[in-house]
Amino acid sequence: MAEFKTLEIVQKDESKAVFHIYLNRPDQRNALTLDFFSELPAALSLLDFHRGASAIVLSARGPHFCAGLDLSAFRSLSTAAGAAADDPARRRELLRRQILSLQSAISAVQSCRRPVIAAVHGACLGAGLDLVSACDLRYCSSSSFFSSLEVDLAIVADLGSLQRLPDIVGAGRAAEMALTGRRVTAAEAMAMGLVSAVFADPPAMDAAVDGIAAELAAKSPLAVAGTKAVLRRSRDLTAEQGLDYVATWNAAMLVSPDLDAAVSTRPGNAARPDFAKL
């Protein structure tokens, strides 16, 4: 498996098609550098096309999940834009392209065919919240807290939380988080739907999330990828358009032998169907 500066990819159990991506700058509270934004899409692409990977857990080394964007990334972007040209319009156009590139890296989580599960402990701030908002499922330990802190840094959050949080927690709660920048506790995060469950401590969370990931990995990869794709697409469609889209998807994918494998185990047969890899 490839090595990265800011990430670590681990398969804990070779008998299960579950891979872990760890944010791996614990001494810097996993603040996101520009290297991260090139490495994350590469890591996700690697696992997306790995036939032995069917589910991905995104978590972090050290006491905190993510402290947000590393200040050096701010400086690098502004310095590069400032040195690009004498024309202010060209400098701003370059900065816009750089921001779009960062956005694309976070969106790679959503675009990945494999389900991505966030397992959060400690602080999840700023760009860290953008990152988990792009995940399919989110869990945390009781010590976790979340904050959309960009407003207190005199900037507008621009990596996806303003676009994705309203679908997750509702427009009112998303606006309150974004405008106040206040700290949201683990219990409150669960109450508003930001996370699906809160666990007593990181080890308990890791064990539970590993089990959830293993369950997802044991399902038909075509069905999981299709469910993820239809859920994502349907957010931008009317109900009628979404139904039409899923009809087209199933018309193409129901010919898979995965369906025969699943049906042959039900009812009365507890054996796990053996699905082909995707």
mmCIF file of C-alpha atoms in Angstrom:
data_model
loop_
_atom_site.group_PDB
_atom_site.id
_atom_site.type_symbol
_atom_site.label_atom_id
_atom_site.label_comp_id
_atom_site.label_asym_id
_atom_site.label_seq_id
_atom_site.Cartn_x
_atom_site.Cartn_y
_atom_site.Cartn_z
ATOM 1 C CA MET A 1 0.000 0.000 0.000
ATOM 2 C CA ALA A 2 1.229 3.494 -0.838
ATOM 3 C CA GLU A 3 2.817 5.705 1.795
ATOM 4 C CA PHE A 4 1.725 9.286 2.433
ATOM 5 C CA LYS A 5 2.954 12.299 4.392
ATOM 6 C CA THR A 6 -0.360 13.142 6.060
ATOM 7 C CA LEU A 7 -2.294 9.856 5.920
ATOM 8 C CA GLU A 8 -1.910 6.211 6.828
ATOM 9 C CA ILE A 9 -3.845 3.368 5.178
ATOM 10 C CA VAL A 10 -4.310 0.230 7.278
ATOM 11 C CA GLN A 11 -6.196 -3.022 6.832
ATOM 12 C CA LYS A 12 -6.611 -4.321 10.380
ATOM 13 C CA ASP A 13 -8.015 -7.701 9.442
ATOM 14 C CA GLU A 14 -7.109 -9.253 6.093
ATOM 15 C CA SER A 15 -10.207 -11.470 6.248
ATOM 16 C CA LYS A 16 -12.451 -8.389 6.016
ATOM 17 C CA ALA A 17 -12.660 -5.987 3.098
ATOM 18 C CA VAL A 18 -12.371 -2.948 5.370
ATOM 19 C CA PHE A 19 -9.603 -0.373 5.104
ATOM 20 C CA HIS A 20 -8.858 2.498 7.466
ATOM 21 C CA ILE A 21 -7.588 5.904 6.387
ATOM 22 C CA TYR A 22 -6.009 7.695 9.352
ATOM 23 C CA LEU A 23 -5.235 11.389 9.439
ATOM 24 C CA ASN A 24 -1.646 11.086 10.585
ATOM 25 C CA ARG A 25 -0.267 14.358 11.910
ATOM 26 C CA PRO A 26 -1.094 13.881 15.594
ATOM 27 C CA ASP A 27 1.474 16.407 16.864
ATOM 28 C CA GLN A 28 -0.326 19.102 14.827
ATOM 29 C CA ARG A 29 -3.794 17.849 15.857
ATOM 30 C CA ASN A 30 -4.170 16.608 12.284
ATOM 31 C CA ALA A 31 -4.521 20.105 10.852
ATOM 32 C CA LEU A 32 -4.867 19.789 7.089
ATOM 33 C CA THR A 33 -1.925 20.870 4.944
ATOM 34 C CA LEU A 34 -1.811 21.267 1.175
ATOM 35 C CA ASP A 35 -0.206 17.808 1.002
ATOM 36 C CA PHE A 36 -3.381 16.371 2.530
ATOM 37 C CA PHE A 37 -5.496 17.789 -0.283
ATOM 38 C CA SER A 38 -3.467 15.945 -2.892
ATOM 39 C CA GLU A 39 -3.073 12.763 -0.844
ATOM 40 C CA LEU A 40 -6.711 12.235 0.175
ATOM 41 C CA PRO A 41 -8.067 11.872 -3.394
ATOM 42 C CA ALA A 42 -5.135 9.592 -4.220
ATOM 43 C CA ALA A 43 -5.828 7.368 -1.203
ATOM 44 C CA LEU A 44 -9.539 7.196 -1.953
ATOM 45 C CA SER A 45 -8.920 6.392 -5.610
ATOM 46 C CA LEU A 46 -6.504 3.647 -4.584
ATOM 47 C CA LEU A 47 -9.136 2.010 -2.375
ATOM 48 C CA ASP A 48 -11.998 2.699 -4.769
ATOM 49 C CA PHE A 49 -10.306 0.513 -7.390
ATOM 50 C CA HIS A 50 -8.896 -2.029 -4.918
ATOM 51 C CA ARG A 51 -10.955 -5.206 -5.320
ATOM 52 C CA GLY A 52 -10.168 -6.150 -1.727
ATOM 53 C CA ALA A 53 -11.673 -2.931 -0.324
ATOM 54 C CA SER A 54 -15.437 -2.679 0.153
ATOM 55 C CA ALA A 55 -15.709 -0.170 3.015
ATOM 56 C CA ILE A 56 -13.517 2.653 4.325
ATOM 57 C CA VAL A 57 -13.244 4.038 7.853
ATOM 58 C CA LEU A 58 -11.878 7.572 8.144
ATOM 59 C CA SER A 59 -10.389 8.349 11.555
ATOM 60 C CA ALA A 60 -7.311 9.952 13.074
ATOM 61 C CA ARG A 61 -4.168 9.289 15.063
ATOM 62 C CA GLY A 62 -3.583 11.180 18.295
ATOM 63 C CA PRO A 63 -6.000 12.879 20.715
ATOM 64 C CA HIS A 64 -7.960 14.882 18.125
ATOM 65 C CA PHE A 65 -9.630 14.121 14.830
ATOM 66 C CA CYS A 66 -8.817 17.409 13.084
ATOM 67 C CA ALA A 67 -8.075 20.990 14.145
ATOM 68 C CA GLY A 68 -9.057 22.401 10.757
ATOM 69 C CA LEU A 69 -6.925 23.849 7.982
ATOM 70 C CA ASP A 70 -3.247 24.299 8.811
ATOM 71 C CA LEU A 71 -2.353 27.998 8.837
ATOM 72 C CA SER A 72 0.574 27.255 6.549
ATOM 73 C CA ALA A 73 -1.951 26.280 3.880
ATOM 74 C CA PHE A 74 -3.586 29.708 4.162
ATOM 75 C CA ARG A 75 -0.209 31.380 3.778
ATOM 76 C CA SER A 76 0.827 29.179 0.851
ATOM 77 C CA LEU A 77 -2.352 29.922 -1.061
ATOM 78 C CA SER A 78 -2.197 33.661 -0.497
ATOM 79 C CA THR A 79 1.539 33.834 -1.239
ATOM 80 C CA ALA A 80 1.182 31.877 -4.476
ATOM 81 C CA ALA A 81 -1.712 34.045 -5.589
ATOM 82 C CA GLY A 82 0.152 37.218 -4.665
ATOM 83 C CA ALA A 83 3.226 36.218 -6.662
ATOM 84 C CA ALA A 84 1.293 35.045 -9.695
ATOM 85 C CA ALA A 85 0.783 38.295 -11.537
ATOM 86 C CA ASP A 86 0.604 42.042 -11.206
ATOM 87 C CA ASP A 87 -3.013 41.971 -12.332
ATOM 88 C CA PRO A 88 -5.365 41.715 -9.287
ATOM 89 C CA ALA A 89 -7.980 39.915 -11.397
ATOM 90 C CA ARG A 90 -5.478 37.201 -12.386
ATOM 91 C CA ARG A 91 -4.384 36.764 -8.760
ATOM 92 C CA ARG A 92 -7.965 36.323 -7.661
ATOM 93 C CA GLU A 93 -8.722 33.930 -10.502
ATOM 94 C CA LEU A 94 -5.749 31.803 -9.406
ATOM 95 C CA LEU A 95 -6.918 31.831 -5.796
ATOM 96 C CA ARG A 96 -10.375 30.753 -6.922
ATOM 97 C CA ARG A 97 -8.905 27.800 -8.839
ATOM 98 C CA GLN A 98 -6.878 26.822 -5.783
ATOM 99 C CA ILE A 99 -9.987 26.874 -3.589
ATOM 100 C CA LEU A 100 -11.844 24.759 -6.162
ATOM 101 C CA SER A 101 -8.989 22.237 -6.024
ATOM 102 C CA LEU A 102 -9.302 21.964 -2.230
ATOM 103 C CA GLN A 103 -13.054 21.546 -2.576
ATOM 104 C CA SER A 104 -12.539 18.757 -5.091
ATOM 105 C CA ALA A 105 -10.333 16.874 -2.624
ATOM 106 C CA ILE A 106 -13.063 16.886 0.027
ATOM 107 C CA SER A 107 -15.715 15.984 -2.552
ATOM 108 C CA ALA A 108 -13.643 12.902 -3.436
ATOM 109 C CA VAL A 109 -15.015 11.340 -0.239
ATOM 110 C CA GLN A 110 -18.548 11.728 -1.547
ATOM 111 C CA SER A 111 -17.593 10.576 -5.044
ATOM 112 C CA CYS A 112 -15.857 7.395 -3.854
ATOM 113 C CA ARG A 113 -17.929 4.307 -4.695
ATOM 114 C CA ARG A 114 -17.027 2.710 -1.379
ATOM 115 C CA PRO A 115 -18.983 3.781 1.708
ATOM 116 C CA VAL A 116 -16.840 6.074 3.873
ATOM 117 C CA ILE A 117 -17.512 6.052 7.621
ATOM 118 C CA ALA A 118 -16.173 8.856 9.824
ATOM 119 C CA ALA A 119 -15.064 7.857 13.325
ATOM 120 C CA VAL A 120 -14.430 11.081 15.251
ATOM 121 C CA HIS A 121 -12.756 11.636 18.597
ATOM 122 C CA GLY A 122 -11.649 14.869 20.245
ATOM 123 C CA ALA A 123 -11.846 18.076 18.231
ATOM 124 C CA CYS A 124 -13.421 18.209 14.779
ATOM 125 C CA LEU A 125 -13.064 21.814 13.695
ATOM 126 C CA GLY A 126 -13.411 23.881 10.537
ATOM 127 C CA ALA A 127 -12.132 21.883 7.581
ATOM 128 C CA GLY A 128 -12.460 18.741 9.711
ATOM 129 C CA LEU A 129 -16.210 19.363 9.814
ATOM 130 C CA ASP A 130 -16.178 19.859 6.039
ATOM 131 C CA LEU A 131 -14.469 16.482 5.760
ATOM 132 C CA VAL A 132 -16.873 14.488 7.928
ATOM 133 C CA SER A 133 -19.861 16.201 6.278
ATOM 134 C CA ALA A 134 -18.807 14.505 3.030
ATOM 135 C CA CYS A 135 -18.783 11.040 4.637
ATOM 136 C CA ASP A 136 -21.679 8.615 4.303
ATOM 137 C CA LEU A 137 -21.950 7.728 8.006
ATOM 138 C CA ARG A 138 -20.602 9.518 11.071
ATOM 139 C CA TYR A 139 -19.935 8.282 14.611
ATOM 140 C CA CYS A 140 -18.047 9.814 17.517
ATOM 141 C CA SER A 141 -16.827 9.261 21.073
ATOM 142 C CA SER A 142 -18.339 11.134 24.009
ATOM 143 C CA SER A 143 -15.355 13.476 24.263
ATOM 144 C CA SER A 144 -15.798 14.757 20.715
ATOM 145 C CA PHE A 145 -16.843 18.270 19.826
ATOM 146 C CA PHE A 146 -17.555 19.993 16.541
ATOM 147 C CA SER A 147 -17.261 23.596 15.390
ATOM 148 C CA SER A 148 -17.621 25.493 12.153
ATOM 149 C CA LEU A 149 -15.081 28.071 13.254
ATOM 150 C CA GLU A 150 -14.359 29.851 9.962
ATOM 151 C CA VAL A 151 -16.642 32.770 10.831
ATOM 152 C CA ASP A 152 -14.363 33.583 13.777
ATOM 153 C CA LEU A 153 -11.395 33.610 11.403
ATOM 154 C CA ALA A 154 -13.149 36.229 9.257
ATOM 155 C CA ILE A 155 -13.680 33.848 6.335
ATOM 156 C CA VAL A 156 -16.617 31.943 4.850
ATOM 157 C CA ALA A 157 -16.424 28.147 5.143
ATOM 158 C CA ASP A 158 -15.719 27.065 1.566
ATOM 159 C CA LEU A 159 -14.936 23.335 1.587
ATOM 160 C CA GLY A 160 -18.436 21.905 1.728
ATOM 161 C CA SER A 161 -20.000 22.114 5.186
ATOM 162 C CA LEU A 162 -22.303 24.999 4.206
ATOM 163 C CA GLN A 163 -23.550 22.908 1.286
ATOM 164 C CA ARG A 164 -23.778 19.499 3.016
ATOM 165 C CA LEU A 165 -24.688 20.227 6.628
ATOM 166 C CA PRO A 166 -28.215 21.492 5.843
ATOM 167 C CA ASP A 167 -29.070 18.070 4.372
ATOM 168 C CA ILE A 168 -27.635 16.354 7.447
ATOM 169 C CA VAL A 169 -28.822 18.462 10.383
ATOM 170 C CA GLY A 170 -31.399 20.776 8.810
ATOM 171 C CA ALA A 171 -31.076 24.311 7.486
ATOM 172 C CA GLY A 172 -31.700 26.026 10.827
ATOM 173 C CA ARG A 173 -29.134 24.046 12.803
ATOM 174 C CA ALA A 174 -26.572 24.340 10.014
ATOM 175 C CA ALA A 175 -27.032 28.108 9.927
ATOM 176 C CA GLU A 176 -26.695 28.349 13.708
ATOM 177 C CA MET A 177 -23.476 26.333 13.694
ATOM 178 C CA ALA A 178 -21.990 28.298 10.796
ATOM 179 C CA LEU A 179 -22.937 31.771 12.024
ATOM 180 C CA THR A 180 -22.000 31.353 15.692
ATOM 181 C CA GLY A 181 -19.016 29.023 15.318
ATOM 182 C CA ARG A 182 -19.907 27.604 18.714
ATOM 183 C CA ARG A 183 -18.765 24.253 20.045
ATOM 184 C CA VAL A 184 -21.264 21.413 19.563
ATOM 185 C CA THR A 185 -20.892 18.528 22.000
ATOM 186 C CA ALA A 186 -21.089 14.861 21.043
ATOM 187 C CA ALA A 187 -24.513 14.497 22.674
ATOM 188 C CA GLU A 188 -25.866 17.506 20.800
ATOM 189 C CA ALA A 189 -24.310 16.268 17.544
ATOM 190 C CA MET A 190 -26.249 13.035 17.919
ATOM 191 C CA ALA A 191 -29.476 14.850 18.824
ATOM 192 C CA MET A 192 -29.276 16.958 15.658
ATOM 193 C CA GLY A 193 -28.335 14.012 13.433
ATOM 194 C CA LEU A 194 -24.755 15.011 12.721
ATOM 195 C CA VAL A 195 -23.624 11.622 14.060
ATOM 196 C CA SER A 196 -25.594 8.380 14.234
ATOM 197 C CA ALA A 197 -24.259 7.221 17.609
ATOM 198 C CA VAL A 198 -21.966 8.339 20.431
ATOM 199 C CA PHE A 199 -19.675 5.866 22.183
ATOM 200 C CA ALA A 200 -18.154 6.061 25.652
ATOM 201 C CA ASP A 201 -14.569 6.306 24.456
ATOM 202 C CA PRO A 202 -12.460 5.928 21.297
ATOM 203 C CA PRO A 203 -11.752 2.188 21.783
ATOM 204 C CA ALA A 204 -15.478 1.453 22.122
ATOM 205 C CA MET A 205 -16.169 3.586 19.052
ATOM 206 C CA ASP A 206 -13.438 1.888 17.025
ATOM 207 C CA ALA A 207 -14.771 -1.570 17.868
ATOM 208 C CA ALA A 208 -18.335 -0.620 16.980
ATOM 209 C CA VAL A 209 -17.389 1.173 13.752
ATOM 210 C CA ASP A 210 -15.200 -1.739 12.699
ATOM 211 C CA GLY A 211 -18.243 -3.984 13.084
ATOM 212 C CA ILE A 212 -20.461 -1.614 11.072
ATOM 213 C CA ALA A 213 -17.836 -1.373 8.337
ATOM 214 C CA ALA A 214 -17.507 -5.164 8.208
ATOM 215 C CA GLU A 215 -21.280 -5.474 7.798
ATOM 216 C CA LEU A 216 -21.248 -3.000 4.906
ATOM 217 C CA ALA A 217 -18.271 -4.739 3.320
ATOM 218 C CA ALA A 218 -20.140 -8.056 3.385
ATOM 219 C CA LYS A 219 -23.035 -6.713 1.305
ATOM 220 C CA SER A 220 -23.248 -6.642 -2.472
ATOM 221 C CA PRO A 221 -20.730 -3.978 -3.551
ATOM 222 C CA LEU A 222 -22.939 -3.079 -6.518
ATOM 223 C CA ALA A 223 -25.925 -2.543 -4.228
ATOM 224 C CA VAL A 224 -23.899 -0.443 -1.776
ATOM 225 C CA ALA A 225 -22.312 1.665 -4.519
ATOM 226 C CA GLY A 226 -25.696 2.094 -6.176
ATOM 227 C CA THR A 227 -27.412 3.113 -2.943
ATOM 228 C CA LYS A 228 -24.699 5.678 -2.300
ATOM 229 C CA ALA A 229 -24.927 7.028 -5.861
ATOM 230 C CA VAL A 230 -28.724 7.277 -5.822
ATOM 231 C CA LEU A 231 -28.776 8.972 -2.405
ATOM 232 C CA ARG A 232 -26.210 11.511 -3.591
ATOM 233 C CA ARG A 233 -27.950 12.199 -6.902
ATOM 234 C CA SER A 234 -31.428 12.385 -5.379
ATOM 235 C CA ARG A 235 -30.474 15.363 -3.206
ATOM 236 C CA ASP A 236 -30.465 17.484 -6.344
ATOM 237 C CA LEU A 237 -33.581 15.990 -7.926
ATOM 238 C CA THR A 238 -37.314 16.059 -7.364
ATOM 239 C CA ALA A 239 -38.846 12.853 -6.023
ATOM 240 C CA GLU A 240 -40.086 12.013 -9.510
ATOM 241 C CA GLN A 241 -36.656 12.571 -11.048
ATOM 242 C CA GLY A 242 -34.999 10.545 -8.292
ATOM 243 C CA LEU A 243 -37.362 7.635 -8.864
ATOM 244 C CA ASP A 244 -36.607 7.757 -12.576
ATOM 245 C CA TYR A 245 -32.868 7.734 -11.847
ATOM 246 C CA VAL A 246 -33.036 4.708 -9.531
ATOM 247 C CA ALA A 247 -35.235 2.872 -12.041
ATOM 248 C CA THR A 248 -32.531 3.360 -14.659
ATOM 249 C CA TRP A 249 -29.825 2.263 -12.226
ATOM 250 C CA ASN A 250 -31.622 -0.949 -11.249
ATOM 251 C CA ALA A 251 -32.541 -1.714 -14.836
ATOM 252 C CA ALA A 252 -28.812 -1.812 -15.537
ATOM 253 C CA MET A 253 -27.566 -3.468 -12.335
ATOM 254 C CA LEU A 254 -30.212 -6.063 -11.402
ATOM 255 C CA VAL A 255 -28.691 -8.447 -13.943
ATOM 256 C CA SER A 256 -25.774 -8.957 -11.535
ATOM 257 C CA PRO A 257 -25.266 -12.451 -10.033
ATOM 258 C CA ASP A 258 -25.206 -10.658 -6.661
ATOM 259 C CA LEU A 259 -29.009 -10.666 -6.728
ATOM 260 C CA ASP A 260 -29.131 -14.455 -7.195
ATOM 261 C CA ALA A 261 -26.594 -14.887 -4.392
ATOM 262 C CA ALA A 262 -28.632 -12.731 -2.009
ATOM 263 C CA VAL A 263 -32.005 -14.308 -2.849
ATOM 264 C CA SER A 264 -30.653 -17.866 -2.545
ATOM 265 C CA THR A 265 -29.828 -17.293 1.134
ATOM 266 C CA ARG A 266 -33.366 -16.201 2.077
ATOM 267 C CA PRO A 267 -35.577 -17.240 3.736
ATOM 268 C CA GLY A 268 -34.409 -19.785 6.265
ATOM 269 C CA ASN A 269 -30.782 -19.843 5.184
ATOM 270 C CA ALA A 270 -28.468 -17.862 7.445
ATOM 271 C CA ALA A 271 -25.428 -18.314 5.228
ATOM 272 C CA ARG A 272 -23.744 -15.135 4.059
ATOM 273 C CA PRO A 273 -23.998 -14.739 0.265
ATOM 274 C CA ASP A 274 -20.657 -14.721 -1.540
ATOM 275 C CA PHE A 275 -20.661 -11.551 -3.637
ATOM 276 C CA ALA A 276 -18.340 -10.790 -6.500
ATOM 277 C CA LYS A 277 -15.931 -7.947 -5.876
ATOM 278 C CA LEU A 278 -16.421 -4.581 -7.507
#
